[in-house]
Amino acid sequence: MSSFQYAKPASIEQVTSFLAKGNKKAFLMAGGTDLLSEIKEGVIAPDVVVDLKAIPNLSYIKKEKDGVAVGALTTVAELAENPIVRQDYPVLHQAARVVASPQLRNMGTVGGNLCQRPRCWYYRDGQVLCTKKGGTRCYAEKGRNKYHAILGGGICYAVYPSDLAPALIALEAKAVIASPQGERAVPLAEFYTPPLVNVRKENILSEQEVIKEVRIPPAKRGDKSAYMKFTERGAWDFAVVSVAAKGTISGATIEDIRIVCGGVAPMPWRLRKAEDLIKGRRASDTLIRQASKAALADAKPLEENGYKVDLLETVLVRTVGSLVKA
Amino acid sequence: MASQIWWGSGTPGTLADLKIYRDGSVDVECGTQDIGCGTRTHIALVAADTLTLEPKDITVKIGNSDYPWAPNSGGSQTTPSVAPAVRDAALKAVEYLKQMASKKLNAPPADIVLENRRFVLKSDTAKGLDFNEVVKDLRRPAVFHGERSTFPAAYAFNSFGAHFAEVEVDTETGKIKVKKVVAAHDIGRVINLLTAESQVIGGLTQGMSAALFEQKIMDDETGTMVNPNFHDYKVATSMDIPEMVPVFVDVIDDRLNNLGAKGLGEPPRIPASASIANAVFNAIGVHPREIPMTPAKVLQALKRKEAKP
């Protein structure tokens, strides 16, 4: 572990103006559950760690006219326990409560969860220089890849592991991003970027920007949503595959639906093909299974992760099916 | 179901010294160690039980090779080696103290029994002397040497056991959930039920974790283990633990040693993974063939079964 300077700004403005100077390799830290292990394992070597925890008034869940606002420093545990979230956004409640373990949910924050780095044992090995760290190749592509991407892979097959991101994208949430120039709100559906855009990072944040808040549109009558995470063991495990689905149901018809998968691609992966096949039709197990199969025809599994295609199909059928049955 | 057979009958020649001081305090010295065998507990229990004292009255001194010889801890041999040596020393102490009591009580030693910290006459139970009243007459601390005896010829000594597992297999995801395991073992006399049950729970957990999760994943190209941490090398969590029911047959075989006790180190671990694997076979009709039985391997096994004509 290399030594680093420690900065503890007292406001978002101080953070962005610090980042604007741009003369040092600065990394933002909230709960620290991901960042500190990256430092310890030699994956990154910051010059400065910018601790966001001292910033006041960034931990909240507020019901407002245009939806619910969640402060970036709200912990995952607070999100999981919040009655508004539980009532209005089952998909987000269900996603938050299965993140990692109770200890990590107590430390990890909403902003941090959305900005965590991907999971790949080659990327997380300080000795391996892969494409994501400026190297020339992805070691997973022809190496050990049972947990790697089955969709959207290419120059990097690391999967994006966040549980909250697929749920929030399914809910059409936006991230409020602060920069020295001010604030902008970006749909989370446009927040993540595939490896081909810039393999070194996973989202659109510039080096001077920080997520300040997440805004979720108000829940409507007829909204149904659900999150299912498939893991190998009972706790402290990232998703092998996960599915977030939000639908507008009227009778037995799925008027509208958004399906976003986690753990299967380098970014949260929206299954538009499945959505299009399901939308506006009477829901049935057969329809949902056909739509899932059709959407997964694009999957390109590697040598050891073919089972993830089968798993994803099963979890899709169960999650989407649960919207209609609920 | 799966069964186990193991050695675990101890090593003849193991030594232990029991030292009694004039103030009634007792030390046991033995060159063994407690690497989780519950050694401190069973030494104190055996000495206290034989002398009719409380375990708290016994000071256990172990972990020093200057103490009397004992074997390494491996092969389930610690308890059946050490406990009989302690028992032997304590029995010798009782005999010696009975001699002392017989002089003070003016009665033959054969008429004296030690019960509840008191040497009393069988012929007249009203007459007797407290343990401390006897030992205060020792001229110096008395040391009694105990030794674990040899095995009688022409016998084999083994522990036996059988585990019964109940599992649920999700045939669409390949995920296995172990619901319940009953683990029955014949380890002779159970020296301490709490530590014995705890050992079974530990061995079962370890075997369940190996059966379902634990795997060292090596990468040929980089020559490294790609999951060298306790996140990626998956050990069972508390959420994965089934209901566990340890059962002891408790058949005391006096030919084993002076306690009729066998060891319980490896036994609960031995059938733990196999009983779960056999339950999985019983549930889905096909063997995943190797552990850990991850969802990927269970799905693969199910496909193999489908492919069969």
XYZ file of C-alpha atoms in Angstrom:
635
model
C 0.000 0.000 0.000
C 1.471 3.321 -1.077
C 1.201 6.392 1.102
C -1.149 9.178 0.129
C -2.338 12.563 1.267
C -5.712 12.847 2.898
C -8.141 15.671 2.237
C -11.378 16.229 4.081
C -13.389 18.949 2.347
C -16.404 20.357 4.165
C -18.642 21.036 1.164
C -19.335 19.840 -2.381
C -17.951 23.189 -3.650
C -14.689 22.484 -1.852
C -14.573 19.051 -3.456
C -15.079 20.296 -6.993
C -12.706 23.216 -6.621
C -10.101 20.842 -5.204
C -10.626 18.486 -8.145
C -10.542 21.418 -10.588
C -6.911 22.082 -9.680
C -6.261 18.680 -11.234
C -2.571 18.590 -10.354
C -2.682 15.338 -8.443
C -4.189 11.887 -8.819
C -7.169 12.313 -6.529
C -9.679 9.603 -5.628
C -12.992 10.257 -3.960
C -13.901 8.192 -0.933
C -17.299 7.863 0.754
C -17.757 4.581 2.650
C -14.341 3.433 1.476
C -15.420 -0.185 1.160
C -14.238 -0.445 -2.440
C -11.592 2.272 -2.610
C -9.547 1.105 0.365
C -9.334 -2.460 -0.892
C -8.230 -1.156 -4.283
C -5.445 0.784 -2.594
C -4.424 -2.112 -0.361
C -4.349 -4.554 -3.249
C -2.190 -2.206 -5.315
C -4.798 -1.676 -8.023
C -4.623 2.097 -7.643
C -2.092 4.421 -6.031
C -3.732 7.747 -5.205
C -1.765 10.896 -4.471
C -4.744 12.186 -2.542
C -7.740 10.468 -1.031
C -10.610 12.910 -0.782
C -12.854 11.880 2.060
C -16.423 12.998 1.420
C -17.822 11.881 4.762
C -17.368 15.243 6.461
C -19.712 16.986 4.030
C -22.921 17.781 5.893
C -26.472 17.325 4.611
C -25.687 14.749 1.930
C -27.360 11.860 3.661
C -31.125 11.972 3.204
C -34.129 10.348 1.569
C -36.774 12.995 0.847
C -40.144 12.668 -0.788
C -40.680 15.705 -2.997
C -43.196 16.785 -5.615
C -41.216 15.341 -8.507
C -40.241 12.123 -6.809
C -37.766 11.007 -4.199
C -34.336 12.519 -3.711
C -31.570 10.429 -2.182
C -28.382 12.110 -0.968
C -25.187 10.556 -2.261
C -23.860 9.852 1.242
C -26.964 7.940 2.301
C -25.794 4.493 3.310
C -27.050 1.394 1.556
C -28.436 0.235 4.913
C -30.454 3.446 5.289
C -31.817 2.988 1.777
C -32.734 -0.631 2.518
C -34.575 0.291 5.712
C -36.379 3.376 4.411
C -40.196 3.031 4.456
C -40.734 5.336 1.430
C -38.354 3.250 -0.654
C -39.927 0.042 0.558
C -43.409 1.310 -0.269
C -42.848 3.094 -3.591
C -39.861 1.331 -5.125
C -39.772 -2.385 -4.242
C -37.021 -2.977 -6.811
C -34.711 -0.536 -5.043
C -35.588 -1.819 -1.580
C -34.958 -5.397 -2.668
C -31.675 -4.469 -4.340
C -30.381 -2.488 -1.359
C -31.072 -5.216 1.154
C -29.037 -7.826 -0.709
C -25.926 -5.707 -1.205
C -22.827 -7.429 0.241
C -23.221 -7.896 4.008
C -24.695 -5.894 6.915
C -21.286 -4.401 7.762
C -20.694 -3.255 4.196
C -24.220 -1.881 3.870
C -23.605 0.175 6.995
C -20.465 1.721 5.499
C -21.215 1.761 1.764
C -23.091 4.724 0.311
C -25.483 5.196 -2.585
C -23.003 7.406 -4.477
C -20.184 4.989 -3.813
C -22.219 1.998 -4.885
C -22.966 3.687 -8.211
C -19.304 4.620 -8.736
C -17.683 1.384 -7.538
C -15.136 -0.190 -9.820
C -15.931 -3.413 -11.665
C -15.256 -6.928 -10.437
C -12.677 -8.990 -12.230
C -9.912 -10.901 -10.493
C -7.368 -9.858 -13.098
C -8.268 -6.191 -12.706
C -8.178 -6.559 -8.906
C -4.723 -8.171 -8.996
C -2.136 -5.427 -8.547
C 0.411 -7.504 -10.480
C -1.645 -7.853 -13.664
C -1.642 -5.037 -16.205
C -4.865 -5.508 -18.148
C -6.627 -3.167 -20.566
C -8.544 -1.528 -17.747
C -5.262 -0.524 -16.136
C -3.596 0.664 -19.342
C -2.341 -2.707 -20.576
C -2.925 -4.163 -23.987
C -5.074 -7.188 -23.315
C -7.898 -8.664 -21.297
C -6.607 -11.692 -19.409
C -10.102 -12.970 -18.700
C -11.026 -13.408 -22.344
C -9.021 -16.619 -22.664
C -8.288 -17.144 -18.978
C -10.423 -17.953 -15.949
C -13.780 -16.356 -16.627
C -16.640 -18.099 -14.823
C -17.955 -14.794 -13.444
C -17.211 -12.595 -16.456
C -19.360 -10.804 -19.007
C -21.695 -12.654 -21.343
C -22.970 -9.444 -22.901
C -21.217 -6.285 -24.069
C -17.703 -7.639 -23.583
C -14.868 -6.820 -25.925
C -11.648 -5.231 -24.873
C -12.691 -5.863 -21.272
C -14.933 -8.586 -19.828
C -15.146 -7.346 -16.229
C -18.724 -7.169 -14.992
C -20.327 -4.193 -13.349
C -21.464 -5.494 -9.987
C -23.709 -2.766 -8.548
C -27.092 -3.912 -7.273
C -28.437 -0.376 -6.977
C -27.587 0.703 -10.537
C -29.888 -1.746 -12.385
C -32.701 -0.964 -9.939
C -32.304 2.793 -10.322
C -32.059 2.566 -14.116
C -35.246 0.489 -14.161
C -36.870 3.286 -12.136
C -35.603 5.918 -14.612
C -33.647 7.690 -11.902
C -31.249 10.524 -12.573
C -27.898 11.337 -11.029
C -27.312 14.929 -10.008
C -23.677 15.607 -10.795
C -21.747 18.511 -9.344
C -18.763 20.100 -11.087
C -16.904 23.407 -10.792
C -19.289 24.723 -13.475
C -22.382 23.822 -11.491
C -24.791 20.940 -11.508
C -26.319 18.707 -14.156
C -28.839 15.887 -13.958
C -28.139 12.835 -16.077
C -30.383 9.784 -16.425
C -28.557 6.849 -14.869
C -29.389 4.987 -18.068
C -26.857 7.310 -19.746
C -24.405 7.424 -16.854
C -22.519 4.208 -17.571
C -20.320 3.730 -20.608
C -19.101 0.555 -22.298
C -15.389 -0.356 -22.485
C -15.188 0.788 -26.108
C -15.833 4.389 -25.052
C -13.045 4.393 -22.483
C -11.920 1.092 -21.059
C -10.200 2.807 -18.112
C -13.498 3.982 -16.638
C -17.117 2.888 -16.367
C -19.089 6.133 -16.388
C -19.314 9.637 -17.788
C -17.971 11.450 -14.717
C -15.065 13.723 -15.566
C -12.191 14.041 -13.138
C -13.770 17.181 -11.733
C -17.203 15.756 -11.066
C -18.950 14.036 -8.193
C -22.428 12.536 -7.725
C -24.376 14.633 -5.266
C -27.850 13.158 -5.361
C -30.051 10.577 -7.034
C -33.566 11.549 -8.099
C -36.243 8.946 -8.664
C -39.477 9.840 -10.489
C -42.640 9.448 -8.426
C -44.219 6.032 -8.257
C -47.428 5.684 -10.250
C -50.484 3.576 -9.699
C -50.042 0.219 -11.439
C -46.273 0.286 -11.061
C -44.772 -3.037 -10.168
C -41.116 -3.653 -9.690
C -38.792 -6.367 -8.462
C -35.106 -7.196 -8.113
C -33.626 -10.668 -8.042
C -29.986 -11.344 -7.413
C -28.487 -14.749 -7.981
C -25.438 -15.444 -5.868
C -23.544 -18.614 -5.099
C -23.653 -18.197 -1.338
C -26.063 -16.631 1.120
C -24.319 -13.339 1.867
C -21.327 -11.182 0.944
C -21.390 -12.193 -2.683
C -21.673 -10.162 -5.859
C -24.371 -11.101 -8.330
C -23.519 -13.888 -10.730
C -26.533 -12.475 -12.530
C -29.192 -10.053 -11.348
C -32.332 -8.601 -12.869
C -34.180 -5.384 -12.065
C -37.575 -4.997 -13.661
C -40.171 -2.295 -13.463
C -43.479 -2.579 -15.251
C -46.770 -0.816 -15.574
C -49.368 -3.507 -15.323
C -53.008 -3.195 -16.196
C -54.988 -6.353 -15.687
C -52.921 -9.109 -17.230
C -51.285 -6.780 -19.732
C -47.816 -5.369 -19.312
C -48.301 -1.851 -20.678
C -44.711 -0.843 -20.208
C -41.578 -2.488 -18.869
C -37.911 -1.776 -18.261
C -35.488 -4.645 -17.658
C -31.928 -4.034 -16.519
C -29.409 -6.743 -15.668
C -26.423 -6.675 -13.346
C -23.321 -8.841 -13.183
C -23.521 -9.885 -16.812
C -21.863 -7.030 -18.708
C -19.276 -4.290 -18.148
C -22.160 -1.938 -17.416
C -25.724 -2.344 -16.194
C -27.336 -3.986 -19.207
C -30.730 -3.038 -20.462
C -32.580 -5.773 -22.362
C -34.539 -3.688 -24.840
C -35.272 -6.636 -27.101
C -37.047 -8.445 -24.278
C -38.852 -5.248 -23.281
C -40.138 -4.742 -26.852
C -41.396 -8.307 -27.101
C -43.260 -8.081 -23.804
C -44.609 -4.542 -23.944
C -48.314 -4.158 -24.600
C -49.011 -7.854 -24.497
C -50.799 -10.207 -22.169
C -48.236 -11.616 -19.818
C -47.676 -15.346 -19.725
C -44.781 -17.565 -18.727
C -44.396 -18.605 -22.343
C -44.228 -15.028 -23.584
C -41.707 -14.032 -20.927
C -39.552 -17.069 -21.617
C -39.644 -16.490 -25.377
C -38.745 -12.836 -24.898
C -35.882 -13.730 -22.556
C -34.530 -16.330 -24.952
C -34.738 -13.906 -27.845
C -32.944 -11.183 -25.886
C -30.185 -13.562 -24.831
C -29.559 -14.781 -28.365
C -26.987 -11.967 -28.488
C -25.074 -13.330 -25.501
C -21.470 -14.253 -26.199
C -20.304 -16.428 -23.361
C -16.646 -17.231 -22.835
C -15.242 -20.673 -22.119
C -16.322 -20.942 -18.481
C -19.369 -18.703 -18.150
C -21.898 -20.273 -20.505
C -24.011 -21.254 -17.497
C -24.644 -17.567 -16.847
C -26.801 -17.408 -19.976
C -29.054 -20.166 -18.596
C -29.063 -18.528 -15.186
C -29.962 -15.130 -16.585
C -32.841 -16.614 -18.546
C -34.198 -18.249 -15.401
C -33.815 -15.127 -13.286
C -35.429 -13.007 -16.033
C -38.439 -15.298 -16.240
C -38.805 -15.305 -12.455
C -38.364 -11.552 -11.992
C -40.609 -10.404 -14.836
C -43.079 -13.146 -13.978
C -43.242 -11.901 -10.384
C -44.465 -8.473 -11.571
C -47.586 -9.989 -13.020
C -48.157 -12.433 -10.199
C -47.598 -9.931 -7.415
C -25.672 -40.411 3.525
C -21.957 -41.013 3.881
C -19.876 -42.723 6.522
C -16.433 -42.410 8.011
C -13.858 -44.644 9.617
C -10.797 -43.147 11.296
C -8.026 -43.974 13.730
C -8.190 -41.593 16.613
C -7.521 -43.997 19.425
C -4.532 -42.222 20.853
C -0.843 -42.858 21.260
C 0.478 -45.224 23.970
C 3.248 -43.740 26.076
C 1.758 -40.252 26.362
C 2.712 -38.787 29.741
C 1.124 -36.308 32.140
C 2.113 -35.139 35.618
C -0.420 -34.208 38.239
C 0.899 -32.104 41.111
C -0.968 -31.575 44.381
C 0.042 -28.732 46.687
C -0.488 -28.565 50.435
C -3.085 -25.815 50.006
C -5.206 -28.191 47.925
C -4.451 -26.675 44.560
C -3.736 -28.993 41.647
C -1.610 -28.582 38.532
C -1.564 -30.846 35.509
C 1.464 -30.627 33.257
C 1.519 -32.181 29.819
C 3.620 -31.379 26.750
C 0.538 -31.272 24.534
C -1.129 -28.232 23.016
C -4.588 -26.825 22.420
C -4.993 -26.063 18.735
C -8.733 -26.280 19.067
C -8.898 -29.799 20.470
C -10.399 -28.528 23.717
C -7.286 -29.880 25.451
C -7.353 -27.418 28.353
C -10.984 -28.269 28.953
C -10.686 -32.037 28.923
C -7.511 -32.130 31.041
C -9.227 -30.057 33.741
C -12.399 -32.141 33.467
C -10.692 -35.508 33.752
C -8.459 -34.444 36.650
C -11.317 -32.736 38.484
C -13.721 -35.604 37.914
C -11.249 -38.180 39.217
C -10.334 -36.095 42.273
C -13.984 -35.032 42.829
C -12.964 -31.392 42.456
C -14.246 -28.649 40.134
C -12.532 -27.913 36.799
C -11.713 -24.441 38.138
C -9.570 -26.069 40.847
C -7.194 -27.482 38.241
C -4.410 -25.391 36.692
C -3.639 -26.847 33.277
C -0.087 -26.347 32.043
C 0.479 -27.268 28.405
C 2.254 -25.957 25.319
C 5.787 -26.465 26.592
C 8.060 -29.286 25.482
C 9.726 -29.281 28.938
C 6.532 -30.860 30.224
C 5.997 -34.640 30.029
C 5.899 -36.022 26.517
C 2.754 -35.954 24.419
C 2.278 -36.412 20.681
C 1.537 -33.709 18.155
C -2.105 -32.880 17.547
C -3.153 -34.638 14.356
C -5.118 -37.719 13.376
C -7.654 -37.156 16.166
C -5.155 -38.411 18.734
C -4.973 -35.595 21.297
C -7.872 -36.482 23.586
C -7.411 -40.278 23.553
C -3.675 -39.818 24.224
C -3.707 -37.068 26.823
C -6.929 -37.696 28.752
C -6.019 -41.313 29.707
C -2.564 -40.167 30.900
C -4.207 -37.496 33.077
C -6.703 -40.045 34.321
C -3.852 -42.440 35.190
C -1.995 -39.758 37.175
C -5.175 -38.702 38.983
C -6.055 -42.298 39.907
C -2.556 -42.720 41.366
C -3.055 -39.518 43.369
C -6.352 -40.781 44.752
C -4.713 -44.047 45.869
C -1.850 -42.192 47.555
C -4.214 -39.794 49.340
C -6.375 -42.716 50.493
C -3.272 -44.153 52.166
C -2.715 -40.872 53.954
C -6.373 -40.664 54.957
C -6.369 -44.228 56.210
C -3.629 -43.392 58.725
C -5.448 -40.322 59.985
C -8.808 -42.107 60.142
C -7.269 -45.254 61.522
C -9.037 -47.428 58.922
C -7.825 -49.697 56.114
C -7.431 -47.943 52.708
C -9.875 -50.382 51.142
C -12.575 -48.981 53.433
C -12.044 -45.438 52.129
C -13.761 -43.749 49.210
C -13.330 -40.256 47.807
C -16.575 -38.477 47.104
C -17.507 -34.796 46.980
C -14.058 -33.617 48.059
C -14.118 -35.895 51.077
C -12.462 -39.159 52.059
C -15.087 -41.171 53.896
C -15.328 -44.619 55.400
C -17.587 -47.030 53.547
C -18.305 -48.729 56.876
C -19.234 -45.475 58.603
C -20.010 -42.637 56.218
C -20.254 -40.165 59.055
C -16.519 -40.497 59.522
C -14.272 -38.808 57.060
C -11.811 -36.051 56.182
C -12.012 -33.233 53.683
C -9.665 -33.337 50.704
C -7.836 -30.251 52.022
C -7.426 -31.718 55.502
C -5.586 -34.670 53.954
C -3.352 -32.825 51.523
C -2.240 -30.258 54.098
C -0.194 -33.063 55.677
C 1.912 -33.480 52.537
C 5.521 -32.625 53.387
C 6.007 -31.131 49.920
C 3.995 -30.872 46.684
C 3.348 -34.435 45.536
C 3.818 -35.354 41.870
C 2.021 -38.272 40.256
C 3.164 -39.561 36.879
C 0.503 -40.783 34.494
C 0.912 -42.694 31.254
C -1.435 -43.723 28.484
C -1.409 -47.538 28.343
C -0.638 -49.759 25.359
C -3.341 -51.317 23.183
C -4.311 -54.912 23.812
C -3.046 -57.151 20.988
C -5.272 -58.522 18.225
C -7.676 -55.584 18.078
C -8.110 -52.730 15.644
C -9.308 -49.446 17.087
C -11.311 -47.011 14.972
C -13.974 -44.396 15.263
C -17.046 -44.719 13.067
C -19.665 -42.279 11.956
C -22.428 -41.558 9.489
C -23.917 -38.301 8.253
C -27.419 -37.884 6.835
C -28.038 -34.774 4.755
C -31.210 -33.198 3.438
C -30.806 -30.807 0.510
C -32.903 -28.750 -1.848
C -31.712 -28.320 -5.430
C -33.117 -25.647 -7.714
C -32.963 -27.479 -11.039
C -33.290 -24.238 -13.023
C -30.401 -22.429 -11.359
C -28.345 -25.335 -10.061
C -28.273 -23.848 -6.585
C -28.053 -26.255 -3.670
C -29.384 -25.449 -0.230
C -28.440 -27.793 2.575
C -31.438 -27.925 4.904
C -30.406 -30.310 7.648
C -27.603 -32.681 8.551
C -27.717 -35.343 11.249
C -24.219 -36.480 12.183
C -23.831 -39.618 14.296
C -20.419 -40.681 15.575
C -19.070 -43.479 17.722
C -16.161 -41.949 19.613
C -16.428 -44.094 22.720
C -16.951 -42.074 25.895
C -17.801 -38.425 25.256
C -15.504 -36.481 27.586
C -17.371 -33.186 27.165
C -20.599 -32.882 25.236
C -20.337 -29.154 24.560
C -16.918 -29.284 22.923
C -17.737 -32.549 21.148
C -20.889 -31.080 19.591
C -18.985 -27.961 18.710
C -16.360 -30.033 16.922
C -19.062 -31.778 14.892
C -20.653 -28.459 13.978
C -17.242 -27.176 12.907
C -16.392 -30.221 10.809
C -19.803 -30.176 9.198
C -19.566 -26.488 8.358
C -16.135 -26.985 6.849
C -17.339 -29.950 4.783
C -20.487 -28.150 3.669
C -18.435 -25.114 2.671
C -16.054 -27.317 0.651
C -18.971 -29.176 -0.926
C -20.671 -26.050 -2.193
C -18.297 -23.088 -2.349
C -14.588 -23.365 -1.720
C -12.298 -23.554 -4.710
C -8.793 -22.448 -5.447
C -8.956 -21.113 -8.994
C -5.590 -21.218 -10.751
C -4.667 -19.370 -13.905
C -2.161 -21.126 -16.151
C -1.145 -18.026 -18.016
C -0.250 -15.768 -15.098
C 0.663 -18.752 -12.916
C -1.323 -17.314 -10.029
C -4.339 -18.155 -7.983
C -6.925 -15.638 -9.172
C -9.039 -15.731 -6.016
C -6.507 -15.429 -3.170
C -8.777 -13.602 -0.740
C -11.776 -14.448 1.401
C -14.174 -12.650 -0.861
C -13.421 -14.563 -4.054
C -12.404 -17.784 -2.305
C -15.869 -18.391 -1.002
C -16.300 -19.765 2.485
C -19.820 -20.492 3.727
C -21.491 -17.602 5.526
C -23.889 -17.816 8.447
C -26.707 -17.575 5.872
C -25.645 -20.919 4.401
C -25.559 -22.986 7.587
C -28.124 -25.792 7.808
C -29.750 -27.224 10.896
C -27.092 -29.490 12.380
C -27.828 -32.345 14.740
C -24.830 -34.073 16.328
C -25.524 -37.495 17.800
C -23.073 -39.571 19.851
C -23.443 -43.293 20.194
C -21.517 -43.138 23.487
C -20.494 -46.803 23.548
C -17.648 -47.043 26.041
C -15.019 -49.577 25.025
C -12.742 -50.284 28.003
C -10.179 -52.020 25.801
C -9.309 -48.672 24.211
C -7.841 -46.983 27.260
C -8.791 -46.244 30.874
C -11.501 -43.800 29.714
C -12.882 -45.703 26.754
C -12.532 -42.523 24.709
C -11.655 -41.959 21.046
C -10.740 -38.791 19.162
C -13.050 -36.494 17.194
C -10.721 -34.308 15.126
C -11.249 -35.410 11.543
C -14.351 -37.643 11.890
C -17.033 -34.946 11.431
C -15.191 -33.517 8.421
C -14.716 -36.847 6.642
C -18.285 -37.681 5.519
C -19.550 -34.070 5.524
C -19.042 -33.204 1.835
C -19.851 -36.712 0.593
C -23.166 -36.956 2.441
C -24.255 -33.674 0.826
C -23.093 -34.881 -2.614
C -25.033 -38.117 -2.178
C -28.125 -36.192 -1.125
C -27.772 -34.062 -4.267
C -27.588 -37.234 -6.355
C -30.643 -38.521 -4.568
C -32.477 -35.283 -5.373
C -31.593 -34.828 -9.047
C -30.529 -38.296 -10.180
C -27.109 -37.278 -11.408
C -23.786 -36.677 -9.681
C -22.044 -33.336 -10.192
C -18.891 -35.507 -9.825
C -16.662 -32.930 -8.172
C -16.746 -30.380 -5.401
C -17.495 -27.570 -5.008
C -20.902 -28.325 -6.490
C -21.401 -24.817 -7.832
C -24.517 -23.840 -9.804
C -22.419 -24.078 -12.991
C -21.490 -27.696 -12.268
C -24.977 -28.707 -11.170
C -26.468 -27.235 -14.357
C -23.818 -29.070 -16.355
C -24.667 -32.348 -14.588
C -28.362 -31.828 -15.273
C -27.594 -31.272 -18.969
C -25.547 -34.474 -18.992
C -28.526 -36.315 -17.575
C -30.881 -34.846 -20.191
C -28.510 -35.831 -22.962
C -28.649 -39.477 -21.928
C -31.009 -41.531 -24.093
